[in-house]
XYZ file of C-alpha atoms in Angstrom:
353
model
C 0.000 0.000 0.000
C 1.198 3.492 -0.783
C 1.863 4.961 2.702
C 1.241 8.484 1.428
C -2.391 7.559 0.735
C -3.104 5.954 4.101
C -4.898 7.997 6.752
C -4.670 5.353 9.498
C -1.931 2.867 10.322
C -2.150 -0.789 9.191
C -2.594 -1.869 12.813
C -5.596 0.416 13.215
C -7.005 -0.814 9.904
C -6.915 -4.396 11.175
C -8.528 -3.388 14.467
C -11.198 -1.430 12.600
C -11.885 -4.409 10.308
C -12.356 -6.734 13.299
C -14.549 -4.121 14.982
C -16.755 -3.784 11.907
C -16.973 -7.571 11.580
C -18.194 -7.764 15.192
C -20.743 -4.989 14.548
C -21.893 -6.863 11.439
C -22.383 -10.099 13.403
C -24.435 -8.336 16.086
C -26.439 -6.496 13.411
C -27.299 -9.753 11.630
C -28.427 -11.353 14.915
C -30.650 -8.360 15.719
C -32.056 -8.359 12.170
C -32.980 -12.024 12.577
C -34.536 -11.422 15.985
C -36.485 -8.254 15.206
C -39.360 -7.952 12.779
C -43.108 -7.512 12.539
C -43.261 -10.361 15.101
C -40.138 -10.106 17.247
C -38.492 -13.228 18.644
C -36.400 -12.816 21.825
C -32.674 -12.751 21.119
C -31.915 -15.719 23.401
C -34.501 -17.863 21.630
C -33.162 -16.704 18.233
C -29.619 -17.731 19.106
C -30.920 -21.060 20.491
C -32.669 -21.786 17.170
C -29.536 -20.860 15.213
C -27.418 -23.093 17.461
C -29.869 -25.969 16.993
C -29.733 -25.543 13.210
C -25.917 -25.497 13.170
C -25.408 -28.428 15.546
C -28.410 -30.507 14.460
C -30.057 -30.114 17.863
C -33.745 -30.497 18.683
C -36.413 -27.920 19.494
C -39.766 -28.039 21.276
C -42.814 -28.647 19.083
C -44.238 -25.322 20.301
C -41.252 -23.491 18.762
C -41.589 -24.902 15.236
C -43.157 -21.736 13.852
C -40.499 -19.456 15.364
C -37.772 -21.851 14.215
C -39.094 -21.723 10.644
C -39.213 -17.930 10.702
C -35.652 -17.685 12.046
C -33.964 -20.336 9.915
C -35.886 -20.323 6.639
C -36.970 -16.673 6.299
C -34.976 -14.149 8.338
C -31.505 -15.711 8.426
C -31.026 -16.061 4.640
C -32.499 -12.585 4.203
C -30.172 -10.939 6.751
C -27.119 -12.705 5.329
C -28.155 -11.790 1.786
C -28.480 -8.136 2.868
C -24.894 -8.242 4.143
C -23.671 -9.915 0.945
C -25.459 -7.412 -1.310
C -24.244 -4.419 0.710
C -20.663 -5.674 0.663
C -20.786 -6.526 -3.029
C -22.282 -3.234 -4.198
C -19.759 -1.272 -2.121
C -16.814 -3.180 -3.602
C -18.202 -2.894 -7.125
C -18.677 0.837 -6.631
C -14.928 1.101 -6.034
C -14.287 -0.929 -9.186
C -16.611 1.239 -11.300
C -15.176 4.525 -10.013
C -11.631 3.311 -10.626
C -12.486 1.980 -14.078
C -13.871 5.255 -15.443
C -11.990 7.582 -13.046
C -15.240 9.335 -12.259
C -16.523 9.922 -8.700
C -20.143 9.817 -9.941
C -19.824 6.245 -11.222
C -21.600 3.354 -9.524
C -22.102 -0.323 -10.422
C -25.167 0.550 -12.512
C -23.466 3.064 -14.782
C -22.996 0.512 -17.573
C -26.726 0.168 -18.212
C -26.897 -2.888 -15.981
C -29.929 -1.814 -13.950
C -31.868 -0.699 -17.025
C -31.080 -3.914 -18.899
C -32.115 -5.957 -15.869
C -35.382 -4.017 -15.609
C -36.205 -4.910 -19.231
C -35.744 -8.592 -18.404
C -37.809 -8.280 -15.215
C -40.642 -6.420 -16.932
C -40.718 -9.054 -19.703
C -41.227 -11.725 -17.054
C -43.946 -9.780 -15.237
C -45.837 -8.692 -18.372
C -45.280 -11.536 -20.824
C -44.571 -14.467 -18.554
C -41.144 -14.935 -20.107
C -39.151 -17.924 -18.766
C -42.203 -19.095 -16.821
C -40.809 -22.631 -16.955
C -38.140 -21.567 -14.431
C -40.783 -20.919 -11.765
C -39.581 -18.699 -8.903
C -36.228 -18.229 -10.629
C -37.762 -16.696 -13.777
C -37.479 -13.086 -12.581
C -33.889 -13.353 -11.351
C -32.799 -15.302 -14.435
C -34.347 -12.770 -16.824
C -32.863 -9.862 -14.864
C -29.423 -11.485 -14.952
C -29.675 -12.112 -18.698
C -30.922 -8.565 -19.352
C -28.095 -7.071 -17.295
C -25.460 -9.091 -19.133
C -26.909 -8.274 -22.561
C -27.068 -4.560 -21.788
C -23.521 -4.476 -20.434
C -21.959 -6.212 -23.398
C -23.927 -3.982 -25.789
C -22.483 -0.953 -23.974
C -19.014 -2.486 -24.132
C -19.274 -3.216 -27.867
C -20.565 0.248 -28.766
C -18.046 2.120 -26.609
C -14.992 0.174 -27.744
C -12.862 1.626 -30.512
C -9.506 0.834 -32.134
C -7.827 2.764 -29.313
C -9.487 0.673 -26.623
C -12.088 1.750 -24.065
C -12.155 5.472 -23.337
C -13.728 6.186 -19.916
C -15.798 9.136 -21.141
C -17.141 7.174 -24.127
C -17.988 4.259 -21.837
C -19.913 6.502 -19.445
C -21.807 8.309 -22.194
C -22.697 5.071 -23.972
C -23.905 3.544 -20.721
C -26.014 6.577 -19.812
C -27.546 6.923 -23.285
C -28.388 3.233 -23.595
C -29.874 3.340 -20.089
C -32.443 5.813 -21.376
C -33.197 3.456 -24.257
C -33.614 0.439 -21.970
C -35.816 2.440 -19.599
C -38.017 3.457 -22.533
C -38.277 -0.172 -23.629
C -39.161 -1.250 -20.096
C -41.802 1.495 -19.855
C -43.322 0.420 -23.178
C -43.541 -3.213 -22.026
C -45.248 -2.168 -18.793
C -47.511 0.385 -20.531
C -48.955 -2.196 -22.917
C -49.279 -4.857 -20.234
C -52.731 -6.415 -20.439
C -52.904 -7.321 -16.742
C -52.427 -3.729 -15.607
C -50.502 -4.486 -12.389
C -47.068 -4.828 -13.963
C -46.070 -1.219 -13.267
C -46.298 -1.618 -9.482
C -44.469 -4.941 -9.491
C -41.645 -3.708 -11.716
C -41.314 -0.420 -9.821
C -41.011 -2.250 -6.464
C -38.384 -4.568 -7.940
C -36.417 -1.648 -9.402
C -36.247 0.025 -5.974
C -34.827 -3.137 -4.472
C -36.182 -5.883 -2.250
C -34.765 -8.872 -0.379
C -38.173 -10.419 0.241
C -37.353 -13.342 -2.049
C -33.964 -14.193 -0.532
C -33.466 -17.930 -0.034
C -30.670 -20.242 1.083
C -30.306 -21.516 -2.487
C -29.423 -18.016 -3.748
C -26.751 -17.327 -1.138
C -23.856 -19.507 -2.394
C -23.640 -17.878 -5.835
C -24.059 -14.317 -4.530
C -21.565 -14.971 -1.719
C -18.920 -16.545 -3.935
C -19.167 -13.786 -6.559
C -18.992 -11.038 -3.905
C -16.000 -12.601 -2.130
C -14.264 -13.160 -5.473
C -14.711 -9.502 -6.438
C -13.364 -8.272 -3.079
C -10.336 -10.581 -3.206
C -9.504 -9.532 -6.776
C -9.794 -5.818 -5.949
C -7.647 -6.277 -2.815
C -5.002 -8.061 -4.891
C -5.006 -5.256 -7.503
C -5.252 -2.379 -5.002
C -1.780 -0.933 -5.847
C -2.738 -0.969 -9.543
C -5.973 0.857 -8.739
C -3.952 3.511 -6.901
C -1.794 3.905 -10.010
C -4.816 4.041 -12.336
C -6.384 6.798 -10.227
C -3.413 9.044 -11.120
C -4.146 8.832 -14.864
C -3.289 6.541 -17.765
C 0.138 8.119 -18.326
C 1.207 7.807 -14.705
C -0.241 4.307 -14.562
C 1.751 3.183 -17.611
C 4.935 4.715 -16.208
C 4.453 2.606 -13.059
C 4.166 -0.583 -15.111
C 0.373 -0.919 -15.067
C -1.421 -1.379 -18.405
C -4.469 0.895 -17.978
C -6.362 -0.606 -20.927
C -5.997 -4.188 -19.714
C -6.864 -3.250 -16.119
C -9.906 -1.262 -17.259
C -11.116 -4.235 -19.304
C -10.793 -6.589 -16.334
C -12.631 -4.128 -14.074
C -15.414 -3.912 -16.650
C -16.018 -7.670 -16.679
C -15.720 -7.822 -12.883
C -18.313 -5.064 -12.486
C -20.686 -6.651 -14.993
C -20.512 -10.141 -13.474
C -20.837 -8.952 -9.889
C -23.590 -6.405 -10.464
C -25.677 -8.681 -12.707
C -25.522 -11.387 -10.030
C -26.578 -9.054 -7.212
C -29.302 -7.385 -9.298
C -30.810 -10.773 -10.086
C -31.356 -11.525 -6.365
C -32.068 -8.075 -4.890
C -33.225 -5.748 -7.666
C -31.571 -2.417 -8.395
C -30.574 -0.914 -5.048
C -29.098 2.468 -5.777
C -27.026 4.729 -3.533
C -24.926 1.997 -1.817
C -22.428 1.476 -4.640
C -22.080 5.218 -5.192
C -21.844 6.585 -1.665
C -20.271 3.894 0.574
C -16.897 4.068 -1.295
C -16.900 7.856 -0.866
C -17.825 7.594 2.812
C -14.929 5.182 3.346
C -12.461 7.500 1.642
C -13.775 10.515 3.563
C -13.110 8.775 6.874
C -10.061 6.612 6.071
C -8.292 8.203 3.122
C -8.058 7.367 -0.607
C -5.845 4.228 -0.480
C -7.564 1.359 -2.317
C -6.041 -1.342 -0.076
C -7.970 0.160 2.826
C -11.117 0.918 0.836
C -11.605 -2.544 -0.708
C -11.460 -4.172 2.748
C -13.429 -1.708 4.871
C -15.995 -0.349 2.380
C -17.624 -3.813 1.968
C -17.878 -4.101 5.772
C -19.438 -0.628 6.016
C -21.807 -1.539 3.153
C -22.769 -4.859 4.736
C -23.625 -3.268 8.105
C -25.514 -0.448 6.380
C -27.548 -2.832 4.201
C -28.513 -5.127 7.106
C -30.003 -2.168 9.006
C -31.656 -0.785 5.873
C -33.391 -4.107 5.270
C -34.462 -4.313 8.928
C -35.948 -0.803 8.832
C -37.743 -1.587 5.562
C -39.442 -4.541 7.303
C -40.463 -2.880 10.574
C -41.199 0.736 9.545
C -44.750 0.276 8.193
C -45.861 -3.316 9.004
C -47.232 -5.447 7.462
C -45.987 -3.702 4.318
C -42.317 -3.357 3.368
C -40.651 -0.192 2.176
C -38.501 -0.559 -0.978
C -34.836 -0.691 -0.004
C -33.941 2.171 -2.338
C -36.260 4.479 -0.387
C -34.618 3.634 2.957
C -31.034 3.867 1.643
C -31.692 7.375 0.364
C -33.561 8.601 3.461
C -30.737 7.448 5.771
C -27.694 7.865 3.585
C -28.262 11.271 1.992
C -28.217 13.380 5.188
C -25.258 11.394 6.600
C -23.285 11.882 3.405
C -24.048 15.616 3.195
C -22.935 16.147 6.813
C -19.670 14.270 6.268
C -18.634 16.038 3.059
C -19.313 19.450 4.626
C -17.285 18.656 7.755
C -14.339 16.936 6.090
C -13.807 19.088 2.980
C -13.706 15.929 0.884
C -11.851 16.162 -2.443
C -13.710 14.315 -5.231
C -11.282 12.662 -7.585
C -8.759 15.454 -7.149
C -11.169 18.397 -7.566
C -13.576 20.150 -5.189
């Protein structure tokens, strides 16, 4: 790690990482325990211990056990995985295009996924896949949109960051128009509400079967970014400086593109398009801890995981029995916190105020 970029010592970074991991564990336990029908924390931990060790429970506790193990636990863990993944991918996207306004959805991923989701809701596309139809179509739509953006933005000179951003933004408008047209002509008439709720994000459909793929992809992205952290520091100084330090900016940018596409498409397929996290958590980490990528790619996912667990909990308990879309809660909590921090710290965005 470049010591000139570090704001805290390596020892304090390790202590902070362990502290955040402990906060995350407690947050997940509370998220499992609390809800529209709260289950005491001691009984929640007893059910979790019984599930891990293969122990037995009383017949009177079967309902609570089912709620804890089959509904709330996979949902709380998925919230942590999605928060960590979007935060790490936000770092990748901002490094790739060297733009502080970039987030994991800048490549048209969310818009492409929404086209796939609306096709499922309105036309019954991929109905043979049952409960996996929506996530499969969203994943396919996200991949198709991303590779279309990549193909149209690539030239003989490689991928220019500005061209990539503009192509992604312009095609996003096109995909949103296509999604709106599909919903507008929907014969059933309730597609708009379903698609809108999905686009604002929800973990209501999280299951144990979805966790392995999302977890492996998220961990893989974090490990890769941690391994390439010095290269990301070099890339942030510009293509010329990066090349002089022995880092091929074109090759690194291409790898970051595919990493961002794979990770974001996977997370969108299980949680919808949750904005704000991938944009703001990386900035919050840099405001507090400095711009070094080695620090950011470890601690930003932990910040994002804790943040997302509490966002999902608030979305469930704020207006029971209904659930608030996650995108609404992330904005209501995160916007004022972010504004306060940037005004107090005099944060420098990508080298300019």
